[in-house]
Amino acid sequence: MKSLDRLIEILSEERREKIPPLSESEKPQYFRALCNLRMPNPATEEFIKLQDEYLSEQTQRRGIVDIANLDYRGGIALWQGDITRLNSDAIVNACNSKLLGCFQPLHNCIDNCIHSFAGIQVRLDCQKIMQGGDEPNGKVKVTGAYNLPSKYIFHTVGPIVAEKVTAQNESDLQSCYISCLGKAKEMNLKSIAFCCLSTGVFGYPKDEACALAVRTVKAWLAQSSYNIKIIFNVFTDEDKKFYERELA
C-alpha cells in the first residue's frame, strides 16, 4: 500500500469514517483536508514517519527557492510566490488567536497552507504552547518548520479591522513586525520572510498595511544595525505593486 493511501486510512480510522472512492489526483487534497480537520491529538510514529516522507517529497516537488539568489536592496528583497517554498531561517505565519491553524478544509489562507505543508506537528506544538489560551495581537510564538525548507515558523496575530483603521490597529500591526524581528535577532537568525499580515480576512487595507510594514522594518533595521535579510513575500499582483511602490 502506498504511503498516501495508508495516511488517508489512518486519518479516516481516527474519524471513524469510510474512505470515499478517490482518484489518484483527488488523494492529495483529501489527505490535506483530513489534516486540516484533525484536532491536536498525539499521532502514531507510523503516521509521523509516513507523513514526513510524503510532505518532504512534496516540498521538493514544489521547488525550493534559495533566498541567497533574491535581489536585496538595503537588506530587503521582494518576492512573489508561495512562502512555503522559501529556505529562509524563518517564515512568518499570519494566524488567528488560537494559534492552531485553519480548520477549514483546503482553505487557501496562508495559515492553512503553512500547517498543511509543514505537517501536523506544528498544530501539536502550538497546542502545547497555548494550552487552550488566546494569543494577543502583536506578539510572536515560534515552532519548528518541520517539512518546509525554512527552519522556523513565527506565528503572529495581526489586528482585525472592522470599518476603518484605528490607532490601535496600527500599533498592533507594527508590533507584529517588531516582535518578529526582535525574536529573530534574539535567536541569531540571518533571514526572515514576512507575508502580508492582516490583509486577508482580517480586513486591513492592503496599501496601508504595506506602507506600515515597509516603514516599520526599515526603521528597525536602521535602529538595530542587525545584519539580517528581510523578504517581503507577496502572492498577488496587487500586493506586489504596493510593495514595489513603497520599496522604490
PDB file of C-alpha atoms in Angstrom:
ATOM      1  CA  MET A   1       0.000   0.000   0.000  1.00  0.00           C
ATOM      2  CA  LYS A   2       1.376   3.402  -0.943  1.00  0.00           C
ATOM      3  CA  SER A   3       2.185   5.823   1.860  1.00  0.00           C
ATOM      4  CA  LEU A   4      -0.540   8.303   0.879  1.00  0.00           C
ATOM      5  CA  ASP A   5      -3.163   5.556   0.916  1.00  0.00           C
ATOM      6  CA  ARG A   6      -2.007   4.498   4.355  1.00  0.00           C
ATOM      7  CA  LEU A   7      -2.044   8.093   5.655  1.00  0.00           C
ATOM      8  CA  ILE A   8      -5.617   8.554   4.452  1.00  0.00           C
ATOM      9  CA  GLU A   9      -6.557   5.234   6.010  1.00  0.00           C
ATOM     10  CA  ILE A  10      -5.120   6.229   9.406  1.00  0.00           C
ATOM     11  CA  LEU A  11      -6.869   9.598   9.431  1.00  0.00           C
ATOM     12  CA  SER A  12     -10.164   8.072   8.320  1.00  0.00           C
ATOM     13  CA  GLU A  13      -9.937   5.472  11.069  1.00  0.00           C
ATOM     14  CA  GLU A  14      -9.364   8.258  13.598  1.00  0.00           C
ATOM     15  CA  ARG A  15     -12.553   9.942  12.395  1.00  0.00           C
ATOM     16  CA  ARG A  16     -14.424   6.613  12.115  1.00  0.00           C
ATOM     17  CA  GLU A  17     -15.316   7.450   8.548  1.00  0.00           C
ATOM     18  CA  LYS A  18     -15.316   5.382   5.408  1.00  0.00           C
ATOM     19  CA  ILE A  19     -12.986   6.451   2.639  1.00  0.00           C
ATOM     20  CA  PRO A  20     -14.955   7.554  -0.438  1.00  0.00           C
ATOM     21  CA  PRO A  21     -13.897   6.443  -3.917  1.00  0.00           C
ATOM     22  CA  LEU A  22     -10.905   8.611  -4.828  1.00  0.00           C
ATOM     23  CA  SER A  23      -8.921   9.068  -7.998  1.00  0.00           C
ATOM     24  CA  GLU A  24      -5.157   9.394  -7.717  1.00  0.00           C
ATOM     25  CA  SER A  25      -5.440  13.131  -8.367  1.00  0.00           C
ATOM     26  CA  GLU A  26      -8.008  13.551  -5.576  1.00  0.00           C
ATOM     27  CA  LYS A  27      -5.998  11.787  -2.877  1.00  0.00           C
ATOM     28  CA  PRO A  28      -3.554  14.638  -2.044  1.00  0.00           C
ATOM     29  CA  GLN A  29      -6.395  17.109  -1.492  1.00  0.00           C
ATOM     30  CA  TYR A  30      -8.394  14.619   0.537  1.00  0.00           C
ATOM     31  CA  PHE A  31      -5.365  13.958   2.748  1.00  0.00           C
ATOM     32  CA  ARG A  32      -4.834  17.692   3.236  1.00  0.00           C
ATOM     33  CA  ALA A  33      -8.497  18.187   4.126  1.00  0.00           C
ATOM     34  CA  LEU A  34      -8.322  15.434   6.741  1.00  0.00           C
ATOM     35  CA  CYS A  35      -5.197  17.019   8.245  1.00  0.00           C
ATOM     36  CA  ASN A  36      -6.928  20.419   8.322  1.00  0.00           C
ATOM     37  CA  LEU A  37      -9.776  18.905  10.325  1.00  0.00           C
ATOM     38  CA  ARG A  38      -7.573  16.895  12.688  1.00  0.00           C
ATOM     39  CA  MET A  39      -7.522  18.081  16.289  1.00  0.00           C
ATOM     40  CA  PRO A  40      -4.131  18.446  18.013  1.00  0.00           C
ATOM     41  CA  ASN A  41      -4.085  14.927  19.401  1.00  0.00           C
ATOM     42  CA  PRO A  42      -0.992  12.693  19.599  1.00  0.00           C
ATOM     43  CA  ALA A  43      -0.162  10.770  16.443  1.00  0.00           C
ATOM     44  CA  THR A  44       1.478   7.393  15.990  1.00  0.00           C
ATOM     45  CA  GLU A  45       5.121   7.019  14.996  1.00  0.00           C
ATOM     46  CA  GLU A  46       3.946   5.314  11.825  1.00  0.00           C
ATOM     47  CA  PHE A  47       1.827   8.283  10.823  1.00  0.00           C
ATOM     48  CA  ILE A  48       4.552  10.865  11.543  1.00  0.00           C
ATOM     49  CA  LYS A  49       7.123   8.870   9.599  1.00  0.00           C
ATOM     50  CA  LEU A  50       4.890   8.388   6.566  1.00  0.00           C
ATOM     51  CA  GLN A  51       3.645  11.975   6.685  1.00  0.00           C
ATOM     52  CA  ASP A  52       7.183  13.389   6.850  1.00  0.00           C
ATOM     53  CA  GLU A  53       8.315  11.253   3.932  1.00  0.00           C
ATOM     54  CA  TYR A  54       5.317  12.336   1.875  1.00  0.00           C
ATOM     55  CA  LEU A  55       5.480  16.055   2.725  1.00  0.00           C
ATOM     56  CA  SER A  56       9.252  16.236   2.227  1.00  0.00           C
ATOM     57  CA  GLU A  57       8.773  14.779  -1.220  1.00  0.00           C
ATOM     58  CA  GLN A  58       6.046  17.340  -1.938  1.00  0.00           C
ATOM     59  CA  THR A  59       8.329  20.154  -0.806  1.00  0.00           C
ATOM     60  CA  GLN A  60      10.980  19.034  -3.270  1.00  0.00           C
ATOM     61  CA  ARG A  61       8.356  18.724  -5.983  1.00  0.00           C
ATOM     62  CA  ARG A  62       7.029  22.265  -5.434  1.00  0.00           C
ATOM     63  CA  GLY A  63      10.602  23.537  -5.667  1.00  0.00           C
ATOM     64  CA  ILE A  64      12.752  25.259  -3.047  1.00  0.00           C
ATOM     65  CA  VAL A  65      13.567  28.933  -3.554  1.00  0.00           C
ATOM     66  CA  ASP A  66      17.059  29.875  -2.367  1.00  0.00           C
ATOM     67  CA  ILE A  67      16.800  33.308  -0.753  1.00  0.00           C
ATOM     68  CA  ALA A  68      20.507  33.918  -1.455  1.00  0.00           C
ATOM     69  CA  ASN A  69      19.538  34.474  -5.088  1.00  0.00           C
ATOM     70  CA  LEU A  70      16.990  37.223  -4.412  1.00  0.00           C
ATOM     71  CA  ASP A  71      17.612  40.888  -5.212  1.00  0.00           C
ATOM     72  CA  TYR A  72      18.313  42.704  -1.933  1.00  0.00           C
ATOM     73  CA  ARG A  73      18.367  46.466  -1.600  1.00  0.00           C
ATOM     74  CA  GLY A  74      19.279  47.769   1.806  1.00  0.00           C
ATOM     75  CA  GLY A  75      18.905  44.236   3.169  1.00  0.00           C
ATOM     76  CA  ILE A  76      15.326  43.898   1.868  1.00  0.00           C
ATOM     77  CA  ALA A  77      14.027  41.795  -1.024  1.00  0.00           C
ATOM     78  CA  LEU A  78      10.582  41.427  -2.569  1.00  0.00           C
ATOM     79  CA  TRP A  79       9.479  38.011  -3.806  1.00  0.00           C
ATOM     80  CA  GLN A  80       6.171  36.871  -5.259  1.00  0.00           C
ATOM     81  CA  GLY A  81       5.072  33.282  -4.740  1.00  0.00           C
ATOM     82  CA  ASP A  82       4.373  30.583  -2.171  1.00  0.00           C
ATOM     83  CA  ILE A  83       6.110  31.433   1.121  1.00  0.00           C
ATOM     84  CA  THR A  84       6.370  27.729   1.992  1.00  0.00           C
ATOM     85  CA  ARG A  85       8.989  27.347  -0.771  1.00  0.00           C
ATOM     86  CA  LEU A  86      11.470  29.809   0.780  1.00  0.00           C
ATOM     87  CA  ASN A  87      14.530  28.474   2.593  1.00  0.00           C
ATOM     88  CA  SER A  88      14.810  31.494   4.900  1.00  0.00           C
ATOM     89  CA  ASP A  89      15.648  30.843   8.535  1.00  0.00           C
ATOM     90  CA  ALA A  90      12.105  31.828   9.471  1.00  0.00           C
ATOM     91  CA  ILE A  91       8.821  32.452   7.712  1.00  0.00           C
ATOM     92  CA  VAL A  92       6.052  34.449   9.364  1.00  0.00           C
ATOM     93  CA  ASN A  93       2.574  32.964   9.629  1.00  0.00           C
ATOM     94  CA  ALA A  94      -0.473  35.231   9.889  1.00  0.00           C
ATOM     95  CA  CYS A  95      -2.510  33.206  12.360  1.00  0.00           C
ATOM     96  CA  ASN A  96      -5.615  33.562  14.492  1.00  0.00           C
ATOM     97  CA  SER A  97      -5.604  33.998  18.245  1.00  0.00           C
ATOM     98  CA  LYS A  98      -5.981  30.265  18.974  1.00  0.00           C
ATOM     99  CA  LEU A  99      -2.709  29.602  17.108  1.00  0.00           C
ATOM    100  CA  LEU A 100      -3.895  26.169  15.996  1.00  0.00           C
ATOM    101  CA  GLY A 101      -4.059  26.768  12.272  1.00  0.00           C
ATOM    102  CA  CYS A 102      -7.037  26.852   9.944  1.00  0.00           C
ATOM    103  CA  PHE A 103      -9.594  24.072  10.416  1.00  0.00           C
ATOM    104  CA  GLN A 104     -11.473  24.881   7.202  1.00  0.00           C
ATOM    105  CA  PRO A 105     -10.619  22.082   4.759  1.00  0.00           C
ATOM    106  CA  LEU A 106      -8.477  23.227   1.827  1.00  0.00           C
ATOM    107  CA  HIS A 107      -8.876  26.903   2.674  1.00  0.00           C
ATOM    108  CA  ASN A 108      -6.325  28.924   0.720  1.00  0.00           C
ATOM    109  CA  CYS A 109      -5.232  31.174   3.595  1.00  0.00           C
ATOM    110  CA  ILE A 110      -1.558  31.249   4.497  1.00  0.00           C
ATOM    111  CA  ASP A 111      -2.256  29.699   7.912  1.00  0.00           C
ATOM    112  CA  ASN A 112      -3.801  26.650   6.238  1.00  0.00           C
ATOM    113  CA  CYS A 113      -1.022  26.354   3.659  1.00  0.00           C
ATOM    114  CA  ILE A 114       1.796  26.558   6.190  1.00  0.00           C
ATOM    115  CA  HIS A 115       0.263  23.978   8.527  1.00  0.00           C
ATOM    116  CA  SER A 116      -0.658  21.689   5.622  1.00  0.00           C
ATOM    117  CA  PHE A 117       2.813  21.643   4.059  1.00  0.00           C
ATOM    118  CA  ALA A 118       4.779  21.657   7.325  1.00  0.00           C
ATOM    119  CA  GLY A 119       2.916  18.786   8.994  1.00  0.00           C
ATOM    120  CA  ILE A 120       0.611  18.116  11.907  1.00  0.00           C
ATOM    121  CA  GLN A 121       3.496  18.616  14.347  1.00  0.00           C
ATOM    122  CA  VAL A 122       3.024  22.381  14.042  1.00  0.00           C
ATOM    123  CA  ARG A 123      -0.536  22.187  15.379  1.00  0.00           C
ATOM    124  CA  LEU A 124       0.642  19.861  18.143  1.00  0.00           C
ATOM    125  CA  ASP A 125       3.435  22.288  19.103  1.00  0.00           C
ATOM    126  CA  CYS A 126       1.054  25.237  19.091  1.00  0.00           C
ATOM    127  CA  GLN A 127      -1.351  23.358  21.344  1.00  0.00           C
ATOM    128  CA  LYS A 128       1.457  22.766  23.858  1.00  0.00           C
ATOM    129  CA  ILE A 129       2.421  26.428  23.731  1.00  0.00           C
ATOM    130  CA  MET A 130      -1.086  27.863  24.040  1.00  0.00           C
ATOM    131  CA  GLN A 131      -2.729  25.316  26.370  1.00  0.00           C
ATOM    132  CA  GLY A 132      -6.146  26.427  25.147  1.00  0.00           C
ATOM    133  CA  GLY A 133      -5.456  30.138  25.677  1.00  0.00           C
ATOM    134  CA  ASP A 134      -5.574  33.050  23.257  1.00  0.00           C
ATOM    135  CA  GLU A 135      -2.592  34.856  21.782  1.00  0.00           C
ATOM    136  CA  PRO A 136      -2.775  38.664  21.962  1.00  0.00           C
ATOM    137  CA  ASN A 137      -2.177  40.806  18.900  1.00  0.00           C
ATOM    138  CA  GLY A 138       1.364  41.801  18.026  1.00  0.00           C
ATOM    139  CA  LYS A 139       3.280  39.035  19.816  1.00  0.00           C
ATOM    140  CA  VAL A 140       5.120  36.044  18.353  1.00  0.00           C
ATOM    141  CA  LYS A 141       5.388  32.342  19.098  1.00  0.00           C
ATOM    142  CA  VAL A 142       7.924  30.050  17.443  1.00  0.00           C
ATOM    143  CA  THR A 143       7.684  26.473  16.236  1.00  0.00           C
ATOM    144  CA  GLY A 144       9.859  24.341  14.035  1.00  0.00           C
ATOM    145  CA  ALA A 145       9.080  24.304  10.312  1.00  0.00           C
ATOM    146  CA  TYR A 146       9.357  20.506  10.038  1.00  0.00           C
ATOM    147  CA  ASN A 147       8.833  19.594   6.376  1.00  0.00           C
ATOM    148  CA  LEU A 148       9.277  23.108   4.986  1.00  0.00           C
ATOM    149  CA  PRO A 149      12.620  24.339   3.656  1.00  0.00           C
ATOM    150  CA  SER A 150      12.722  27.055   6.336  1.00  0.00           C
ATOM    151  CA  LYS A 151      13.921  26.304   9.871  1.00  0.00           C
ATOM    152  CA  TYR A 152      11.253  28.032  11.935  1.00  0.00           C
ATOM    153  CA  ILE A 153       7.717  29.360  11.714  1.00  0.00           C
ATOM    154  CA  PHE A 154       6.975  32.612  13.522  1.00  0.00           C
ATOM    155  CA  HIS A 155       3.281  32.761  14.406  1.00  0.00           C
ATOM    156  CA  THR A 156       1.873  36.258  14.938  1.00  0.00           C
ATOM    157  CA  VAL A 157      -1.678  37.578  15.298  1.00  0.00           C
ATOM    158  CA  GLY A 158      -2.423  40.786  13.447  1.00  0.00           C
ATOM    159  CA  PRO A 159      -5.313  43.167  14.083  1.00  0.00           C
ATOM    160  CA  ILE A 160      -8.790  42.733  12.631  1.00  0.00           C
ATOM    161  CA  VAL A 161     -10.043  45.937  11.011  1.00  0.00           C
ATOM    162  CA  ALA A 162     -13.793  46.389  11.378  1.00  0.00           C
ATOM    163  CA  GLU A 163     -14.519  49.550   9.385  1.00  0.00           C
ATOM    164  CA  LYS A 164     -11.554  51.890   9.286  1.00  0.00           C
ATOM    165  CA  VAL A 165      -8.009  51.538  10.585  1.00  0.00           C
ATOM    166  CA  THR A 166      -7.650  52.775  14.151  1.00  0.00           C
ATOM    167  CA  ALA A 167      -4.540  53.888  16.028  1.00  0.00           C
ATOM    168  CA  GLN A 168      -4.709  50.608  17.952  1.00  0.00           C
ATOM    169  CA  ASN A 169      -4.823  48.643  14.685  1.00  0.00           C
ATOM    170  CA  GLU A 170      -1.699  50.446  13.515  1.00  0.00           C
ATOM    171  CA  SER A 171       0.087  49.846  16.803  1.00  0.00           C
ATOM    172  CA  ASP A 172      -0.830  46.157  16.823  1.00  0.00           C
ATOM    173  CA  LEU A 173       0.343  45.587  13.253  1.00  0.00           C
ATOM    174  CA  GLN A 174       3.576  47.444  13.887  1.00  0.00           C
ATOM    175  CA  SER A 175       4.122  45.264  16.964  1.00  0.00           C
ATOM    176  CA  CYS A 176       3.798  42.114  14.814  1.00  0.00           C
ATOM    177  CA  TYR A 177       6.792  43.144  12.722  1.00  0.00           C
ATOM    178  CA  ILE A 178       8.856  44.427  15.632  1.00  0.00           C
ATOM    179  CA  SER A 179       8.170  41.318  17.734  1.00  0.00           C
ATOM    180  CA  CYS A 180       9.179  39.009  14.900  1.00  0.00           C
ATOM    181  CA  LEU A 181      12.350  40.956  14.129  1.00  0.00           C
ATOM    182  CA  GLY A 182      13.265  41.097  17.803  1.00  0.00           C
ATOM    183  CA  LYS A 183      12.783  37.343  18.142  1.00  0.00           C
ATOM    184  CA  ALA A 184      14.869  36.718  15.017  1.00  0.00           C
ATOM    185  CA  LYS A 185      17.685  38.800  16.491  1.00  0.00           C
ATOM    186  CA  GLU A 186      17.362  37.022  19.844  1.00  0.00           C
ATOM    187  CA  MET A 187      17.687  33.675  18.037  1.00  0.00           C
ATOM    188  CA  ASN A 188      20.589  34.966  15.911  1.00  0.00           C
ATOM    189  CA  LEU A 189      18.716  34.241  12.690  1.00  0.00           C
ATOM    190  CA  LYS A 190      20.040  35.676   9.444  1.00  0.00           C
ATOM    191  CA  SER A 191      16.871  35.780   7.341  1.00  0.00           C
ATOM    192  CA  ILE A 192      13.120  36.115   7.776  1.00  0.00           C
ATOM    193  CA  ALA A 193      10.243  36.213   5.287  1.00  0.00           C
ATOM    194  CA  PHE A 194       7.108  38.224   6.042  1.00  0.00           C
ATOM    195  CA  CYS A 195       3.745  37.595   4.425  1.00  0.00           C
ATOM    196  CA  CYS A 196       1.202  40.430   4.069  1.00  0.00           C
ATOM    197  CA  LEU A 197      -0.017  40.425   7.660  1.00  0.00           C
ATOM    198  CA  SER A 198      -3.699  41.154   8.428  1.00  0.00           C
ATOM    199  CA  THR A 199      -4.635  41.944   4.807  1.00  0.00           C
ATOM    200  CA  GLY A 200      -6.731  38.839   4.114  1.00  0.00           C
ATOM    201  CA  VAL A 201      -9.907  38.057   6.029  1.00  0.00           C
ATOM    202  CA  PHE A 202      -8.673  40.366   8.831  1.00  0.00           C
ATOM    203  CA  GLY A 203      -9.518  43.283   6.577  1.00  0.00           C
ATOM    204  CA  TYR A 204      -6.555  45.640   6.926  1.00  0.00           C
ATOM    205  CA  PRO A 205      -6.373  47.762   3.723  1.00  0.00           C
ATOM    206  CA  LYS A 206      -3.535  46.345   1.649  1.00  0.00           C
ATOM    207  CA  ASP A 207      -1.908  49.630   0.694  1.00  0.00           C
ATOM    208  CA  GLU A 208      -1.911  50.914   4.278  1.00  0.00           C
ATOM    209  CA  ALA A 209      -0.595  47.618   5.672  1.00  0.00           C
ATOM    210  CA  CYS A 210       2.173  47.593   3.087  1.00  0.00           C
ATOM    211  CA  ALA A 211       3.267  51.153   3.858  1.00  0.00           C
ATOM    212  CA  LEU A 212       3.334  50.410   7.587  1.00  0.00           C
ATOM    213  CA  ALA A 213       5.267  47.156   7.084  1.00  0.00           C
ATOM    214  CA  VAL A 214       7.986  48.730   4.973  1.00  0.00           C
ATOM    215  CA  ARG A 215       8.268  51.792   7.215  1.00  0.00           C
ATOM    216  CA  THR A 216       8.484  49.666  10.369  1.00  0.00           C
ATOM    217  CA  VAL A 217      11.045  47.215   9.006  1.00  0.00           C
ATOM    218  CA  LYS A 218      13.294  49.935   7.598  1.00  0.00           C
ATOM    219  CA  ALA A 219      13.203  51.826  10.892  1.00  0.00           C
ATOM    220  CA  TRP A 220      14.020  48.670  12.858  1.00  0.00           C
ATOM    221  CA  LEU A 221      16.955  47.824  10.605  1.00  0.00           C
ATOM    222  CA  ALA A 222      18.364  51.321  10.968  1.00  0.00           C
ATOM    223  CA  GLN A 223      17.968  51.370  14.748  1.00  0.00           C
ATOM    224  CA  SER A 224      19.160  47.839  15.480  1.00  0.00           C
ATOM    225  CA  SER A 225      22.058  47.667  12.998  1.00  0.00           C
ATOM    226  CA  TYR A 226      21.443  43.907  12.977  1.00  0.00           C
ATOM    227  CA  ASN A 227      22.555  42.110   9.836  1.00  0.00           C
ATOM    228  CA  ILE A 228      19.537  40.148   8.671  1.00  0.00           C
ATOM    229  CA  LYS A 229      17.974  39.569   5.275  1.00  0.00           C
ATOM    230  CA  ILE A 230      14.307  40.601   5.095  1.00  0.00           C
ATOM    231  CA  ILE A 231      11.998  39.149   2.446  1.00  0.00           C
ATOM    232  CA  PHE A 232       8.594  40.658   1.829  1.00  0.00           C
ATOM    233  CA  ASN A 233       6.584  37.811   0.360  1.00  0.00           C
ATOM    234  CA  VAL A 234       3.554  38.658  -1.751  1.00  0.00           C
ATOM    235  CA  PHE A 235       1.157  36.374  -3.574  1.00  0.00           C
ATOM    236  CA  THR A 236      -0.973  38.662  -5.723  1.00  0.00           C
ATOM    237  CA  ASP A 237      -0.009  41.149  -8.425  1.00  0.00           C
ATOM    238  CA  GLU A 238      -1.859  43.843  -6.486  1.00  0.00           C
ATOM    239  CA  ASP A 239       0.272  43.332  -3.383  1.00  0.00           C
ATOM    240  CA  LYS A 240       3.415  43.256  -5.499  1.00  0.00           C
ATOM    241  CA  LYS A 241       2.602  46.695  -6.937  1.00  0.00           C
ATOM    242  CA  PHE A 242       2.092  48.151  -3.456  1.00  0.00           C
ATOM    243  CA  TYR A 243       5.447  46.838  -2.223  1.00  0.00           C
ATOM    244  CA  GLU A 244       7.280  47.883  -5.359  1.00  0.00           C
ATOM    245  CA  ARG A 245       5.965  51.398  -4.817  1.00  0.00           C
ATOM    246  CA  GLU A 246       6.928  51.526  -1.133  1.00  0.00           C
ATOM    247  CA  LEU A 247      10.381  49.996  -1.681  1.00  0.00           C
ATOM    248  CA  ALA A 248      11.241  52.201  -4.653  1.00  0.00           C
TER     249      ALA A 248
END
